Amino acid sequence: MGFEIKLKDGQTFSCESTQTLIEGAVQNGVFLDHSCLTGRCSSCKFKVIKGETVTGSEELPLSLEEKNQGYILGCVRKPVSDIELEAEDLSQYGFSNPVTTPAKINTIKSLSTEIIQVNLRVPPNQKVNFLEGQYLNVLWNGIKRSYSIASPTNSSEIELIIKKYEGGAMSAYWFGQAKPNDLLRLEIPKGTFFLRNHSDKDTLVFLATGTGIAPIKSILESQSNQDKLALFKRVIVLWGMKYEKEIFWKPESAKIEFIPVLSRESQPKQYVQDVIGNLDLDISKSVIYACGSDQMIQEAKKNTLELGLNSNHFYSDAFVASN
Ligand SMILES: Cc1cc2nc3c(=O)[nH]c(=O)nc-3n(C[C@H](O)[C@H](O)[C@H](O)COP(=O)(O)OP(=O)(O)OC[C@H]3O[C@@H](n4cnc5c(N)ncnc54)[C@H](O)[C@@H]3O)c2cc1C
């Protein structure tokens, strides 16, 4: 049975009772904010203004207060009536539908004791489109894992930055067996983390922990983002790592304020979510993009909302576990 889903600008799409709101949207060419698609990050948190939805998921990222206020996760909720949803169609930004393609490993480079850079190539006849900031899924030997794309779209190779997780199924492959010319499959592109238009803001802040720098690197190195970036008076990157020697990348543009936050080399220990409060920011004119650990994202969001940031100006991509 199909229901009508109405967005805040009045646009509508139909969604079957067997589909999640995100699945129904995608089927109709509508792109709503989302990332992990398994109810564990909160990128697809929307407020239901009218109507009923159901889910079998616990929706752990939502607080009781948010649930009481009508917030749901669109990737695990199915409609049981027509719905009015406080959500925006992002299709104007030019998303491509995901494709599944073979890919081969070109190079593997060690960036630190627990981080590698993997460069992939897809067949020459396979067109791969993505927006800088999006991620892809790697499928290998029955395992599927998500990785943000670290290279910009005009690069001839797809670059991934991968951290080793102790006991991790895919980590065992990347750090033990993977070698040039290995054949993988990719589902690309995925997610809605990308740089939007913010002509009314003057400060852009990126927050990253660990390999969460990957999509930020892609966004900042993108040719097509340079006009958007030039509109900001300040662009700041706060990157949390343990040690200085792990900082394997820095932005080329001198305009970007690049601030590594080194938790093991500071006394007391410092984390990006705390340091952001020490920046001299006009929070009402700022927009924040955060990527990496879910804990950093949740705490950074709480801290910046307390400082007066509007929650619509905080975008995030949480690297939640797949299992
Ligand atoms: C949208 C998205 C983008 C991502 N981008 C990247 C990226 O660019 N680079 C990257 O290295 N990883 C990224 N990840 C995480 C990645 O998908 C895997 O979860 C991670 O690499 C571990 O996979 P594994 O098979 O080695 O470990 P698993 O076999 O899945 O797990 C092994 C152990 O590690 C824990 N664990 C697994 N993943 C995480 C995690 N993310 N945080 C905390 N604990 C975890 C598990 O709970 C388990 O105890 C991303 C995740 C998402 C959802």
mmCIF file of N, CA and C in Angstrom, residues 15-24 32-46 48 52-62 67 71-80 85:
data_model
loop_
_atom_site.group_PDB
_atom_site.id
_atom_site.type_symbol
_atom_site.label_atom_id
_atom_site.label_comp_id
_atom_site.label_asym_id
_atom_site.label_seq_id
_atom_site.Cartn_x
_atom_site.Cartn_y
_atom_site.Cartn_z
ATOM 1 N N CYS A 15 5.494 6.428 -1.025
ATOM 2 C CA CYS A 15 6.316 5.440 -0.334
ATOM 3 C C CYS A 15 5.423 4.265 0.060
ATOM 4 N N GLU A 16 5.853 3.057 -0.312
ATOM 5 C CA GLU A 16 5.087 1.855 0.047
ATOM 6 C C GLU A 16 5.244 1.577 1.546
ATOM 7 N N SER A 17 4.250 0.871 2.102
ATOM 8 C CA SER A 17 4.325 0.533 3.534
ATOM 9 C C SER A 17 5.473 -0.441 3.815
ATOM 10 N N THR A 18 5.991 -1.090 2.753
ATOM 11 C CA THR A 18 7.103 -2.033 2.910
ATOM 12 C C THR A 18 8.465 -1.351 2.767
ATOM 13 N N GLN A 19 8.453 -0.068 2.406
ATOM 14 C CA GLN A 19 9.722 0.649 2.183
ATOM 15 C C GLN A 19 10.012 1.603 3.329
ATOM 16 N N THR A 20 11.310 1.825 3.587
ATOM 17 C CA THR A 20 11.653 2.905 4.525
ATOM 18 C C THR A 20 11.456 4.230 3.787
ATOM 19 N N LEU A 21 11.395 5.304 4.566
ATOM 20 C CA LEU A 21 11.185 6.618 3.940
ATOM 21 C C LEU A 21 12.339 6.952 2.996
ATOM 22 N N ILE A 22 13.571 6.541 3.362
ATOM 23 C CA ILE A 22 14.720 6.824 2.492
ATOM 24 C C ILE A 22 14.608 6.001 1.203
ATOM 25 N N GLU A 23 14.207 4.728 1.322
ATOM 26 C CA GLU A 23 14.066 3.892 0.114
ATOM 27 C C GLU A 23 12.997 4.468 -0.819
ATOM 28 N N GLY A 24 11.871 4.874 -0.235
ATOM 29 C CA GLY A 24 10.780 5.449 -1.043
ATOM 30 C C GLY A 24 11.251 6.715 -1.745
ATOM 31 N N LEU A 32 17.008 12.551 0.393
ATOM 32 C CA LEU A 32 16.914 13.084 1.750
ATOM 33 C C LEU A 32 18.231 12.784 2.452
ATOM 34 N N ASP A 33 18.593 13.605 3.425
ATOM 35 C CA ASP A 33 19.820 13.383 4.194
ATOM 36 C C ASP A 33 19.870 11.959 4.732
ATOM 37 N N HIS A 34 21.013 11.291 4.560
ATOM 38 C CA HIS A 34 21.190 9.953 5.138
ATOM 39 C C HIS A 34 22.665 9.587 5.083
ATOM 40 N N SER A 35 23.038 8.539 5.824
ATOM 41 C CA SER A 35 24.402 8.026 5.698
ATOM 42 C C SER A 35 24.417 6.516 5.876
ATOM 43 N N CYS A 36 24.454 6.020 7.145
ATOM 44 C CA CYS A 36 24.752 4.588 7.361
ATOM 45 C C CYS A 36 23.643 3.654 6.871
ATOM 46 N N LEU A 37 22.416 4.135 6.814
ATOM 47 C CA LEU A 37 21.239 3.362 6.363
ATOM 48 C C LEU A 37 20.903 2.169 7.261
ATOM 49 N N THR A 38 21.435 2.163 8.473
ATOM 50 C CA THR A 38 21.147 1.051 9.396
ATOM 51 C C THR A 38 20.679 1.560 10.766
ATOM 52 N N GLY A 39 20.265 2.811 10.852
ATOM 53 C CA GLY A 39 19.707 3.325 12.110
ATOM 54 C C GLY A 39 20.737 3.538 13.206
ATOM 55 N N ARG A 40 22.016 3.706 12.834
ATOM 56 C CA ARG A 40 23.025 3.865 13.885
ATOM 57 C C ARG A 40 23.677 5.243 13.889
ATOM 58 N N CYS A 41 23.661 5.947 12.757
ATOM 59 C CA CYS A 41 24.110 7.340 12.827
ATOM 60 C C CYS A 41 22.812 8.162 12.871
ATOM 61 N N SER A 42 22.887 9.466 12.874
ATOM 62 C CA SER A 42 21.614 10.190 12.935
ATOM 63 C C SER A 42 21.486 11.170 11.780
ATOM 64 N N SER A 43 22.146 10.847 10.661
ATOM 65 C CA SER A 43 22.088 11.763 9.511
ATOM 66 C C SER A 43 20.659 11.920 8.983
ATOM 67 N N CYS A 44 19.828 10.862 9.109
ATOM 68 C CA CYS A 44 18.458 10.934 8.566
ATOM 69 C C CYS A 44 17.434 11.189 9.667
ATOM 70 N N LYS A 45 17.837 12.013 10.647
ATOM 71 C CA LYS A 45 16.897 12.361 11.729
ATOM 72 C C LYS A 45 15.938 13.447 11.220
ATOM 73 N N PHE A 46 14.663 13.120 11.132
ATOM 74 C CA PHE A 46 13.668 14.089 10.664
ATOM 75 C C PHE A 46 12.532 14.170 11.676
ATOM 76 N N VAL A 48 8.575 14.263 12.313
ATOM 77 C CA VAL A 48 7.286 13.978 11.676
ATOM 78 C C VAL A 48 6.292 15.022 12.166
ATOM 79 N N GLU A 52 1.819 8.759 10.836
ATOM 80 C CA GLU A 52 2.378 7.676 11.673
ATOM 81 C C GLU A 52 3.390 6.856 10.892
ATOM 82 N N THR A 53 4.453 6.450 11.578
ATOM 83 C CA THR A 53 5.446 5.544 10.986
ATOM 84 C C THR A 53 5.719 4.419 11.984
ATOM 85 N N VAL A 54 6.285 3.312 11.482
ATOM 86 C CA VAL A 54 6.660 2.214 12.389
ATOM 87 C C VAL A 54 8.110 1.813 12.125
ATOM 88 N N THR A 55 8.706 1.194 13.148
ATOM 89 C CA THR A 55 10.056 0.659 12.972
ATOM 90 C C THR A 55 10.281 -0.507 13.928
ATOM 91 N N GLY A 56 11.166 -1.426 13.515
ATOM 92 C CA GLY A 56 11.579 -2.496 14.414
ATOM 93 C C GLY A 56 12.890 -2.134 15.082
ATOM 94 N N SER A 57 13.459 -0.977 14.706
ATOM 95 C CA SER A 57 14.773 -0.565 15.233
ATOM 96 C C SER A 57 14.597 0.207 16.541
ATOM 97 N N GLU A 58 15.619 0.136 17.373
ATOM 98 C CA GLU A 58 15.555 0.897 18.643
ATOM 99 C C GLU A 58 15.885 2.369 18.442
ATOM 100 N N GLU A 59 16.387 2.718 17.286
ATOM 101 C CA GLU A 59 16.775 4.111 16.972
ATOM 102 C C GLU A 59 17.629 4.695 18.099
ATOM 103 N N LEU A 60 18.717 3.980 18.432
ATOM 104 C CA LEU A 60 19.554 4.353 19.571
ATOM 105 C C LEU A 60 20.113 5.780 19.512
ATOM 106 N N PRO A 61 20.408 6.327 18.314
ATOM 107 C CA PRO A 61 20.953 7.685 18.311
ATOM 108 C C PRO A 61 19.952 8.753 18.785
ATOM 109 N N LEU A 62 18.651 8.414 18.867
ATOM 110 C CA LEU A 62 17.663 9.424 19.284
ATOM 111 C C LEU A 62 17.476 9.400 20.795
ATOM 112 N N LYS A 67 12.537 11.623 20.646
ATOM 113 C CA LYS A 67 11.442 10.730 20.231
ATOM 114 C C LYS A 67 10.096 11.344 20.603
ATOM 115 N N TYR A 71 10.797 13.113 16.498
ATOM 116 C CA TYR A 71 11.907 12.817 15.589
ATOM 117 C C TYR A 71 11.992 11.309 15.324
ATOM 118 N N ILE A 72 12.355 10.969 14.112
ATOM 119 C CA ILE A 72 12.507 9.570 13.692
ATOM 120 C C ILE A 72 13.775 9.454 12.843
ATOM 121 N N LEU A 73 14.209 8.214 12.582
ATOM 122 C CA LEU A 73 15.307 7.999 11.636
ATOM 123 C C LEU A 73 14.700 7.472 10.333
ATOM 124 N N GLY A 74 14.834 8.231 9.273
ATOM 125 C CA GLY A 74 14.170 7.908 8.006
ATOM 126 C C GLY A 74 14.629 6.600 7.386
ATOM 127 N N CYS A 75 15.846 6.123 7.754
ATOM 128 C CA CYS A 75 16.340 4.903 7.101
ATOM 129 C C CYS A 75 15.765 3.635 7.719
ATOM 130 N N VAL A 76 15.076 3.739 8.871
ATOM 131 C CA VAL A 76 14.483 2.532 9.475
ATOM 132 C C VAL A 76 12.975 2.666 9.694
ATOM 133 N N ARG A 77 12.394 3.784 9.279
ATOM 134 C CA ARG A 77 10.951 4.023 9.504
ATOM 135 C C ARG A 77 10.155 3.798 8.226
ATOM 136 N N LYS A 78 9.035 3.081 8.372
ATOM 137 C CA LYS A 78 8.122 2.859 7.244
ATOM 138 C C LYS A 78 6.798 3.563 7.537
ATOM 139 N N PRO A 79 6.138 4.084 6.515
ATOM 140 C CA PRO A 79 4.893 4.815 6.770
ATOM 141 C C PRO A 79 3.709 3.868 7.001
ATOM 142 N N VAL A 80 2.800 4.266 7.876
ATOM 143 C CA VAL A 80 1.513 3.559 7.979
ATOM 144 C C VAL A 80 0.352 4.520 7.723
ATOM 145 N N LEU A 85 6.707 15.567 6.626
ATOM 146 C CA LEU A 85 8.043 15.372 7.182
ATOM 147 C C LEU A 85 8.837 16.666 7.089
#
